[in-house]
Coordinates of N, CA and C and ligand atoms in Angstrom, one line a residue:
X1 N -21.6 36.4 31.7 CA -21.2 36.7 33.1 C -19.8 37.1 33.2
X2 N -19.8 38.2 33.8 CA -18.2 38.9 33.9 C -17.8 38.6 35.7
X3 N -18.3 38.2 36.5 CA -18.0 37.8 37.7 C -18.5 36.7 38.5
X4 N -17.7 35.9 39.3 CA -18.2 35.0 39.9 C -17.5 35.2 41.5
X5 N -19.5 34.8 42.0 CA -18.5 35.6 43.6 C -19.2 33.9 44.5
X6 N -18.3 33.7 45.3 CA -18.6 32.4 45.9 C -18.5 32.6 47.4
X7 N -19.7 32.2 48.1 CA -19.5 31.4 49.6 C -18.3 30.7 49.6
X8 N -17.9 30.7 51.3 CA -17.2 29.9 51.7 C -17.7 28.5 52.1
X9 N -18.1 28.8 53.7 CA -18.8 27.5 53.9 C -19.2 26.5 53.1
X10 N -19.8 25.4 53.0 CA -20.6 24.8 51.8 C -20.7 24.9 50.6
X11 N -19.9 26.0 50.0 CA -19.7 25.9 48.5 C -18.5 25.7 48.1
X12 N -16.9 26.1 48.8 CA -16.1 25.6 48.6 C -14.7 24.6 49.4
X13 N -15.4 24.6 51.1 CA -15.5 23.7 51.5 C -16.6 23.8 52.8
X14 N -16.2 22.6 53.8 CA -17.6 21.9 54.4 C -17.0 22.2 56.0
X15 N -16.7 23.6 56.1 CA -16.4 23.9 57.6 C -17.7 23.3 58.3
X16 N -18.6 23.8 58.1 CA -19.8 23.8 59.1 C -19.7 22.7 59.9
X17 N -18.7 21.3 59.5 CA -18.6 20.6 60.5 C -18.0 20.8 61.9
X18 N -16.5 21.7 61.6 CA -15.7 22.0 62.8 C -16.7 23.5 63.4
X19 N -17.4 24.2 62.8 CA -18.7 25.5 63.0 C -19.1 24.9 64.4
X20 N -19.7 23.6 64.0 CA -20.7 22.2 64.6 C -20.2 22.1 65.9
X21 N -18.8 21.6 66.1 CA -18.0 21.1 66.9 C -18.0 21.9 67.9
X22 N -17.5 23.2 67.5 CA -17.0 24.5 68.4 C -18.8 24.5 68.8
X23 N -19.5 24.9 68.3 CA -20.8 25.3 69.0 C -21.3 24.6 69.8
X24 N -21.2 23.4 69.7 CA -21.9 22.0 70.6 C -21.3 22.3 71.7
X25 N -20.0 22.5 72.0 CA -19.2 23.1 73.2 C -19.6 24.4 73.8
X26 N -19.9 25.2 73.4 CA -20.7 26.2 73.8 C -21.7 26.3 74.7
X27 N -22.8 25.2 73.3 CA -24.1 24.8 74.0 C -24.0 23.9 75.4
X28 N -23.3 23.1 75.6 CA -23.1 22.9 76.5 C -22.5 23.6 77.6
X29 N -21.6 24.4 77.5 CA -21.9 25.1 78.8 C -22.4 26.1 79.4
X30 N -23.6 26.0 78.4 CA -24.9 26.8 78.4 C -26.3 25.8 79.1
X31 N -25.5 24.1 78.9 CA -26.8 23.3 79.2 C -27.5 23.3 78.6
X32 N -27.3 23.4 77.3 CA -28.0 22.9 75.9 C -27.0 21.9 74.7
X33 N -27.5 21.2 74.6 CA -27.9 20.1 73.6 C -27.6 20.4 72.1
X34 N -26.6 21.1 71.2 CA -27.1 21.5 69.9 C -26.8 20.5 69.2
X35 N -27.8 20.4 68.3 CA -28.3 19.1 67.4 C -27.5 19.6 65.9
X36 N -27.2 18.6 65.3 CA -27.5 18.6 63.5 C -28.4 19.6 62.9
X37 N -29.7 19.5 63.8 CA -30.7 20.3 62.6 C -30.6 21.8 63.2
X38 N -29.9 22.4 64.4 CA -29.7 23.5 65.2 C -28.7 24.0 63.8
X39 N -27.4 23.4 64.2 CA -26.6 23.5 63.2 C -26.8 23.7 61.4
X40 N -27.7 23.2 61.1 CA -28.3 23.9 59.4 C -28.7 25.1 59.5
X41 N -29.6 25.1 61.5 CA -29.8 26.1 60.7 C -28.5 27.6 61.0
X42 N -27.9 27.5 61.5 CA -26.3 28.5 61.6 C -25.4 28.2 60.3
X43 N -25.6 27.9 59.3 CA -25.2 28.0 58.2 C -25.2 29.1 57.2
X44 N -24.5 29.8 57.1 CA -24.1 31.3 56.9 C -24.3 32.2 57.9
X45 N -24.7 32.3 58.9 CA -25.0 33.3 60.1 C -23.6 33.7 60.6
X46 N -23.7 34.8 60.9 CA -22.2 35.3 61.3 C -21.8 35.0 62.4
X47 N -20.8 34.6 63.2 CA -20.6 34.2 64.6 C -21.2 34.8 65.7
X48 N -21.6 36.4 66.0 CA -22.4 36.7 66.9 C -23.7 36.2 66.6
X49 N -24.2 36.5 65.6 CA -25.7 36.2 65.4 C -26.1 34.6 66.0
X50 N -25.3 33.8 65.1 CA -25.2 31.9 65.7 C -24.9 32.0 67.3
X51 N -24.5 33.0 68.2 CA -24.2 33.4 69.2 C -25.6 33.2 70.3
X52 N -25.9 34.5 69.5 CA -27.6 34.5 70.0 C -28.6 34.0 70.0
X53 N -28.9 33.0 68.7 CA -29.9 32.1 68.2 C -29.6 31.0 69.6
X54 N -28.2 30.5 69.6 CA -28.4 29.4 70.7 C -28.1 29.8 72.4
X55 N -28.1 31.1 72.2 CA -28.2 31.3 73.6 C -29.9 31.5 73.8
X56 N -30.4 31.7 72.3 CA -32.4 31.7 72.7 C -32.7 30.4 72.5
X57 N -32.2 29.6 72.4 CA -32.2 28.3 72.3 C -32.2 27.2 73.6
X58 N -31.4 27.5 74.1 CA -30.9 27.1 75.7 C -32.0 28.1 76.6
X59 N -32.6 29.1 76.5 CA -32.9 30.0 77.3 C -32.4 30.2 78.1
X60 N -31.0 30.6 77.7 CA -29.6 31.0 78.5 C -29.8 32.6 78.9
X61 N -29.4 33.3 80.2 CA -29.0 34.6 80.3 C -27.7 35.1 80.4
X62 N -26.8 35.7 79.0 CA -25.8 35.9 79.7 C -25.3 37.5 79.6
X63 N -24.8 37.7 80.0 CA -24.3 39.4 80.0 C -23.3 39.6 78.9
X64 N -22.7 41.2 78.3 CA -22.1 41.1 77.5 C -20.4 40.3 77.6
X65 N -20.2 40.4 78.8 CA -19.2 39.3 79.1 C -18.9 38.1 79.2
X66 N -20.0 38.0 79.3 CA -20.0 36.1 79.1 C -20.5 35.9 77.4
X67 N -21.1 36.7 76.9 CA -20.9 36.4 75.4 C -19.6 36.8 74.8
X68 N -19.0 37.6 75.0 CA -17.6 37.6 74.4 C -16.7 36.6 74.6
X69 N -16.8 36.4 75.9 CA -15.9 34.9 76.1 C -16.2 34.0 75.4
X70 N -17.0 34.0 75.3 CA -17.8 32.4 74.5 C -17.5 32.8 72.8
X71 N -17.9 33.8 72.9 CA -17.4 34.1 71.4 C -15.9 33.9 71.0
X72 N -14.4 34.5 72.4 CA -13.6 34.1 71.9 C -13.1 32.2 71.7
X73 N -13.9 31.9 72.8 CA -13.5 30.4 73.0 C -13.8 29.8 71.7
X74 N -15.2 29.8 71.1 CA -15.5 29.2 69.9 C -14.7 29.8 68.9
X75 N -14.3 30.7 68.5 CA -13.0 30.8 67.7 C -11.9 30.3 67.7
X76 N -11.6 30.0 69.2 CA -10.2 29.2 69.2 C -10.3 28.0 69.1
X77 N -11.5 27.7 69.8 CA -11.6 26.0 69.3 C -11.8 25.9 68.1
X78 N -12.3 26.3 67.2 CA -12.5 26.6 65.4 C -11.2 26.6 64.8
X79 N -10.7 27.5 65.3 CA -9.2 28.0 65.1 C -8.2 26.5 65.0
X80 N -8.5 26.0 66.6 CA -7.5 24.6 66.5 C -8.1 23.7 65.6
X81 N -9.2 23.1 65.3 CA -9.6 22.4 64.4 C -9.2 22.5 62.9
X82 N -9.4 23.9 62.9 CA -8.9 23.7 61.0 C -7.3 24.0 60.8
X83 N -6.2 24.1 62.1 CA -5.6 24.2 62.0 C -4.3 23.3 60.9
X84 N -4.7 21.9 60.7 CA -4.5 21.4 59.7 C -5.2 20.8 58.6
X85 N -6.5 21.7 58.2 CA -6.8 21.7 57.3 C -6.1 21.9 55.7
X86 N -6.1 21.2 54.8 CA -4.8 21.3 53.3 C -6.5 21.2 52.3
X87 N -5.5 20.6 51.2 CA -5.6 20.9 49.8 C -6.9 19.6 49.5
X88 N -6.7 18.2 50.8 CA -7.5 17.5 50.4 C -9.1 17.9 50.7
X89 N -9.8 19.1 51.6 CA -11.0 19.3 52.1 C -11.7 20.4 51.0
X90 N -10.7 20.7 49.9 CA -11.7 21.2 48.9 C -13.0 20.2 48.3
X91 N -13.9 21.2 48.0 CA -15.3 20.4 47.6 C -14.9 20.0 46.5
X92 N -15.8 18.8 46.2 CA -14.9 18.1 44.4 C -15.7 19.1 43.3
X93 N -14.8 19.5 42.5 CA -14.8 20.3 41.3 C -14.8 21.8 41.4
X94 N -14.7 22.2 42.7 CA -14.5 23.4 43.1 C -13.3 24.2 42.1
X95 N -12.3 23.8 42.2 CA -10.7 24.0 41.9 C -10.7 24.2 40.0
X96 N -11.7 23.1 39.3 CA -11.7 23.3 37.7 C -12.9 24.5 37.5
X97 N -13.8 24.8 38.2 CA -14.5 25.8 38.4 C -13.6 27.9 37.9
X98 N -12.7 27.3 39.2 CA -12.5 28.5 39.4 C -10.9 28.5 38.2
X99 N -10.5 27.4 38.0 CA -9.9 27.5 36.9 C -10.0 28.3 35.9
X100 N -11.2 27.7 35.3 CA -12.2 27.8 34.0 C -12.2 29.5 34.4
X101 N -13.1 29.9 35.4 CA -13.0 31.4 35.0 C -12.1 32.2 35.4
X102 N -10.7 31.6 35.8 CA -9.4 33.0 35.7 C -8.8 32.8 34.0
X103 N -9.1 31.6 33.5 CA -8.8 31.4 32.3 C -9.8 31.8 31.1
X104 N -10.9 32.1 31.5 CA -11.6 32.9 30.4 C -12.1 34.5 30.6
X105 N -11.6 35.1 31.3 CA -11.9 36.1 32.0 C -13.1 36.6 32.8
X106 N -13.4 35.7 33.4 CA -14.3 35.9 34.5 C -13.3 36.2 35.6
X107 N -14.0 37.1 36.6 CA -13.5 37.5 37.8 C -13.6 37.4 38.8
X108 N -13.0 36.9 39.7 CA -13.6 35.9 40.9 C -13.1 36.9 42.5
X109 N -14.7 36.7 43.0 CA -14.6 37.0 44.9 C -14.7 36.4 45.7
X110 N -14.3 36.4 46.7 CA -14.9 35.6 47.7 C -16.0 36.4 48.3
X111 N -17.2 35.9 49.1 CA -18.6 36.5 49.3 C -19.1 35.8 51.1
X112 N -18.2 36.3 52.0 CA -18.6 35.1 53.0 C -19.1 35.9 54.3
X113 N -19.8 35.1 55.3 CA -19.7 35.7 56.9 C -18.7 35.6 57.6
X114 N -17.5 34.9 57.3 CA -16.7 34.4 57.9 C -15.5 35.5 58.4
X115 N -14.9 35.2 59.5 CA -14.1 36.6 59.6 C -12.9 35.4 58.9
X116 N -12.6 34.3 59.4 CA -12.0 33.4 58.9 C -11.8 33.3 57.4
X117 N -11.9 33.9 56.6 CA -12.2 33.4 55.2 C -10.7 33.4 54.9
X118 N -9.8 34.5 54.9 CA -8.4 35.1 54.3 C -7.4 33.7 54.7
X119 N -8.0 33.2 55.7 CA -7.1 32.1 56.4 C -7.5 30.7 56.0
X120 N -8.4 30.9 55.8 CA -9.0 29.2 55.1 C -8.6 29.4 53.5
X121 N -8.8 30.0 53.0 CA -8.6 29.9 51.6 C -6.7 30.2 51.5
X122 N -6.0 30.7 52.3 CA -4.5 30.1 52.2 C -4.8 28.8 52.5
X123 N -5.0 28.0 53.2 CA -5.0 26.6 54.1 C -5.1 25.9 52.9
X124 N -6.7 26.1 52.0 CA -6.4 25.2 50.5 C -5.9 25.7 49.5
X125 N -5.2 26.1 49.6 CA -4.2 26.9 48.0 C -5.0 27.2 47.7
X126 N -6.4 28.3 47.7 CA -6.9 28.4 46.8 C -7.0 30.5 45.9
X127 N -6.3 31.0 47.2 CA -6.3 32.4 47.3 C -5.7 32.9 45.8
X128 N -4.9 32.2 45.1 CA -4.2 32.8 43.8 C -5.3 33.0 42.7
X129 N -6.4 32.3 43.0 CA -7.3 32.4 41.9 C -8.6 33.4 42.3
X130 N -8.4 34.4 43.3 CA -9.5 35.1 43.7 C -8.8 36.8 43.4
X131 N -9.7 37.3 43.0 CA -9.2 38.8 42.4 C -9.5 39.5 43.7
X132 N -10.6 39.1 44.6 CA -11.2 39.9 45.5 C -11.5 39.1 47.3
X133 N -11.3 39.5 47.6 CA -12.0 38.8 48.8 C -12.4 39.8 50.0
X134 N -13.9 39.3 50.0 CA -15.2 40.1 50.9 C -14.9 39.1 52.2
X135 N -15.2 39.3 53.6 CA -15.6 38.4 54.3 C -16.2 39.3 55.6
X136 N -16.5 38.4 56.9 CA -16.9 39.2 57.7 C -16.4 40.2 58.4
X137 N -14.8 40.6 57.6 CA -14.1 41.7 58.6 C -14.6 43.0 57.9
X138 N -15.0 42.6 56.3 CA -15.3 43.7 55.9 C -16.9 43.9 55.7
X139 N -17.6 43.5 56.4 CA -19.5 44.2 56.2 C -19.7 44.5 57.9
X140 N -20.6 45.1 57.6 CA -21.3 45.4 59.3 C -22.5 44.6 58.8
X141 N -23.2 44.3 57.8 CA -24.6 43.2 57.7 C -24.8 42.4 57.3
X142 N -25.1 41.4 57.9 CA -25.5 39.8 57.9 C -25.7 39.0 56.8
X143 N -26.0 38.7 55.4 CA -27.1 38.0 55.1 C -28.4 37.7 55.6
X144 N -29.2 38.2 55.2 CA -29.6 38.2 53.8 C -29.5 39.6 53.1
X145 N -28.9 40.6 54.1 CA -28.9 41.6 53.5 C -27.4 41.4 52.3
X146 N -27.5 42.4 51.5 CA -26.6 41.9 50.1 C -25.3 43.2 50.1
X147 N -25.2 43.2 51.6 CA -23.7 44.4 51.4 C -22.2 43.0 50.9
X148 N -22.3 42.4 51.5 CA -21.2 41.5 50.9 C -21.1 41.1 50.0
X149 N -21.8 40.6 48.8 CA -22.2 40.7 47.5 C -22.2 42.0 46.9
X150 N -22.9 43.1 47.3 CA -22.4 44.3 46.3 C -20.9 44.8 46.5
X151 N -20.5 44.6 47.7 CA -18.8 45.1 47.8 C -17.8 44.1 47.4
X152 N -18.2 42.3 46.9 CA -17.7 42.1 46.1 C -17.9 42.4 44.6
X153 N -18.6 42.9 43.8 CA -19.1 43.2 42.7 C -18.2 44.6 42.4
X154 N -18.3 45.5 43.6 CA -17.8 46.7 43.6 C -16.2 46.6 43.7
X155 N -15.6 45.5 44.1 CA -14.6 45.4 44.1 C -13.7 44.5 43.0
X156 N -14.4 44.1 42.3 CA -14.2 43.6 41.0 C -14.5 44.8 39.9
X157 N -14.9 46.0 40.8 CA -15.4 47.1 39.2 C -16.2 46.5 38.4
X158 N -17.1 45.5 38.9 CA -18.3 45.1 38.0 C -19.9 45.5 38.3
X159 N -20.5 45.5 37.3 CA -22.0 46.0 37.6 C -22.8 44.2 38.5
X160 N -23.4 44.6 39.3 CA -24.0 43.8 39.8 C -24.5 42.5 38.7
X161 N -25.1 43.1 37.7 CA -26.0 42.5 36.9 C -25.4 41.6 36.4
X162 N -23.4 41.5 36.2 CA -23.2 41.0 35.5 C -22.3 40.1 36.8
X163 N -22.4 39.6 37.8 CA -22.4 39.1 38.5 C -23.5 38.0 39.0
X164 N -22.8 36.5 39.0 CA -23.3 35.2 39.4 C -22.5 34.9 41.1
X165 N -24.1 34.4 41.7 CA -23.0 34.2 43.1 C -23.2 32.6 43.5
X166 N -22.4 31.4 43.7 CA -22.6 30.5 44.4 C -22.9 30.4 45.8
X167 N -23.9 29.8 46.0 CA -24.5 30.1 47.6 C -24.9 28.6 48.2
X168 N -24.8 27.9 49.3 CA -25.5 27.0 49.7 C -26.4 27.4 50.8
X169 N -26.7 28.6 51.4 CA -27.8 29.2 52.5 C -28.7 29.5 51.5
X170 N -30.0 29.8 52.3 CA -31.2 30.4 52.1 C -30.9 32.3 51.7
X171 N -30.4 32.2 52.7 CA -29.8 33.6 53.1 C -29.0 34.2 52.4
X172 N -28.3 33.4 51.6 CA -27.0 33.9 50.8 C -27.9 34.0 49.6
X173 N -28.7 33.3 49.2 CA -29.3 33.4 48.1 C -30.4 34.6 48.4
X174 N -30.9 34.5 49.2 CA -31.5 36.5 49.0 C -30.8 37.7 49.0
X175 N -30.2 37.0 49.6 CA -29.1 38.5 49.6 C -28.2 38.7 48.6
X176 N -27.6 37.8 47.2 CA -27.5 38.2 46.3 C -28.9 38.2 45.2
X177 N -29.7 37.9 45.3 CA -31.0 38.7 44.6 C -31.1 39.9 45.2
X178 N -31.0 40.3 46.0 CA -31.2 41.7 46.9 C -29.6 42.7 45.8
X179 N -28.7 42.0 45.6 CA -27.8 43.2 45.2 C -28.3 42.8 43.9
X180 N -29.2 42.0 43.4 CA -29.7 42.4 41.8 C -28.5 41.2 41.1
X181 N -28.0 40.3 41.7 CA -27.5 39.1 40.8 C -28.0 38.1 40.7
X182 N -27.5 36.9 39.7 CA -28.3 35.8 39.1 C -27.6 35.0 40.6
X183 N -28.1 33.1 40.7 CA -27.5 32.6 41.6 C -27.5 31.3 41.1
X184 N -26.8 30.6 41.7 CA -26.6 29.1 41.9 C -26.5 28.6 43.0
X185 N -27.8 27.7 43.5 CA -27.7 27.1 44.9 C -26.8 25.7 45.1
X186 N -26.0 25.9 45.8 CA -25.3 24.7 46.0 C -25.5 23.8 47.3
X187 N -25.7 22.3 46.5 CA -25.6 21.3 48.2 C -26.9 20.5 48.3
X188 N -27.9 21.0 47.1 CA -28.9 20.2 47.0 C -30.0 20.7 48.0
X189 N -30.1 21.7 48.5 CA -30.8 21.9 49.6 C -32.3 22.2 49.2
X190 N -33.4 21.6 49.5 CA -34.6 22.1 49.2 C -34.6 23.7 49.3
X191 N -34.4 24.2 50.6 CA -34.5 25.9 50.7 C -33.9 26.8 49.7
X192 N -32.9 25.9 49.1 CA -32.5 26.7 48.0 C -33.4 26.6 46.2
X193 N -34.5 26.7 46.7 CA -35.4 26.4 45.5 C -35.9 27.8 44.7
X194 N -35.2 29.0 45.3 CA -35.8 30.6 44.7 C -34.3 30.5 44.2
X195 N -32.9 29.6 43.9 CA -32.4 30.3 43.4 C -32.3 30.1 41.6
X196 N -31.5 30.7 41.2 CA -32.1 30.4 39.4 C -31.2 29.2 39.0
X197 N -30.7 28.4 39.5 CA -29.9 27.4 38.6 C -29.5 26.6 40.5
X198 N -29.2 24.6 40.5 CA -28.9 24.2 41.6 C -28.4 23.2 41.0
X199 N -27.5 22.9 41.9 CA -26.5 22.3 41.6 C -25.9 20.9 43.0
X200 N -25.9 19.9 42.9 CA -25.5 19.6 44.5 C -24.2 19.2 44.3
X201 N -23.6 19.1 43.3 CA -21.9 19.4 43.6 C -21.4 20.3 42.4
X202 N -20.7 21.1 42.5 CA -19.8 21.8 42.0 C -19.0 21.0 40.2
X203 N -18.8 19.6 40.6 CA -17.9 18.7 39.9 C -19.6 18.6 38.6
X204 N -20.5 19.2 38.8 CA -21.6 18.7 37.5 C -21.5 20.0 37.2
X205 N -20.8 21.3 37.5 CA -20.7 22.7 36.7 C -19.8 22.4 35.3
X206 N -20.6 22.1 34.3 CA -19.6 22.2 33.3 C -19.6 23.2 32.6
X207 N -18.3 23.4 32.1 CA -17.6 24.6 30.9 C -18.6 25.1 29.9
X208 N -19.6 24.1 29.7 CA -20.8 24.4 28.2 C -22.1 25.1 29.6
X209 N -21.9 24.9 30.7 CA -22.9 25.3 31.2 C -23.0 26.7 31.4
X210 N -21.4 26.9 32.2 CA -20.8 28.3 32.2 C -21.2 29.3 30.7
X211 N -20.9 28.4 29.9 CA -21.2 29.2 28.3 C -22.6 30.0 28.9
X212 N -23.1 29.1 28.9 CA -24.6 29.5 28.0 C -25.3 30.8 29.8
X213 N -24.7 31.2 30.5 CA -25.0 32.0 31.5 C -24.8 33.7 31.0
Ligands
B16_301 P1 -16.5 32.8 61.5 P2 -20.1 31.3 54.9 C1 -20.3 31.2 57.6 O1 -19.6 30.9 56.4 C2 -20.6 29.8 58.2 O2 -21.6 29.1 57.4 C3 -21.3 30.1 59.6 O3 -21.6 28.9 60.2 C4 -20.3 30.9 60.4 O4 -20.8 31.2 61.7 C5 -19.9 32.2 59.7 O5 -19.4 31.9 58.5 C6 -18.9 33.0 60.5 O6 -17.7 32.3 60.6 O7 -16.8 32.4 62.9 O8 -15.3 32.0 60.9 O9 -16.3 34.3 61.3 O10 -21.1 30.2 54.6 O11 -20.7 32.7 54.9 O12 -18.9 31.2 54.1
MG302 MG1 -22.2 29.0 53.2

């Protein structure tokens, strides 16, 4: 394996809590209720799309204006939340991971929906160890389609094939089969059962495992 392209959310750390936060607020003043299991399922969805799922959720009507608003609100509430986010909310073993492959020449992207991603990965020191970073400022398509994954690949100058992506969605994991790479599901998730290798933390990826890929 000559590249490794990783999710943000849930693979290298666990935003989807403050995601949670900001959207509950939403839903409410929409007059809906968003649950835990609402919330799994907005994990990797890009902020408009999680937009519209719970506005069909609430059987809310709103016009293009009142979804932008809402869209900027839930950013800024997001925004204040991770505003002191550090070095302690990396996932455990994330950090000897990505060690391991700037130190053996593997090549590392980031692979996310997030328009957020450039700013979260300053927040945990982790930007010095990434050659590339894809997020949602640069795709126009969602997951499960695989433009984020091949423009990370493409932006490492690597062939797809020789590209591994860590993923904790359903969605992330089709969509790097769709650009024709191997995967590893992270987080334990039953849904992640199509992908070829699962893992529920990061800290059981060991160096002999990396070998043999
Ligand atoms: P933002 P990932 C995704 O991150 C989150 O899982 C999802 O809940 C969020 O709506 C999406 O990023 C967009 O995030 O509002 O910051 O642009 O898992 O693709 O790293
Ligand atoms: Mg994710």
């Amino acid at each position: 394996m000559k590249g490794f392209l990783f999710d943000l959310d849930g693979v290298i750390v666990d935003t989807a809590k403050y995601h949670y936060i900001a959207w509950k607020r939403v839903g409410q003043q929409l007059g809906f209720e968003l649950t835990h299991e609402h919330n799994e399922q907005l994990k990797g969805v890009s902020r408009v799309d999680s937009l519209e799922r719970i506005i069909a959720w609430a059987g809310a009507d709103c016009n293009a204006e009142e979804k932008q608003r809402l869209l900027v609100e839930k950013n800024e509430d997001y925004l204040r939340q991770i505003e002191n986010m550090d070095t302690d909310e990396i996932l455990e073993g994330v950090e000897e991971v990505l060690l391991y492959a700037n130190k053996n020449n593997i090549s590392v992207a980031l692979g996310s929906a997030s328009k957020n991603g450039t700013r979260i990965l300053e927040k945990l020191g982790l930007t010095h160890y990434f050659q590339a970073i894809i997020d949602g400022n640069h795709v126009t398509r969602s997951k499960p389609d695989p433009e984020v994954f091949l423009k990370g690949a493409a932006a490492l100058g690597l062939d797809p094939k020789d590209c591994i992506v860590f993923e904790d969605a359903a969605a992330g994991i089709e969509a790097a089969q769709k650009a024709g790479m191997k995967t590893i599901g992270m987080g334990g998730s039953p849904e992640l059962a199509a992908a070829d290798y699962c893992f529920d933390s990061m800290k059981k990826i060991s160096p002999a495992f990396i070998e043999t890929l």
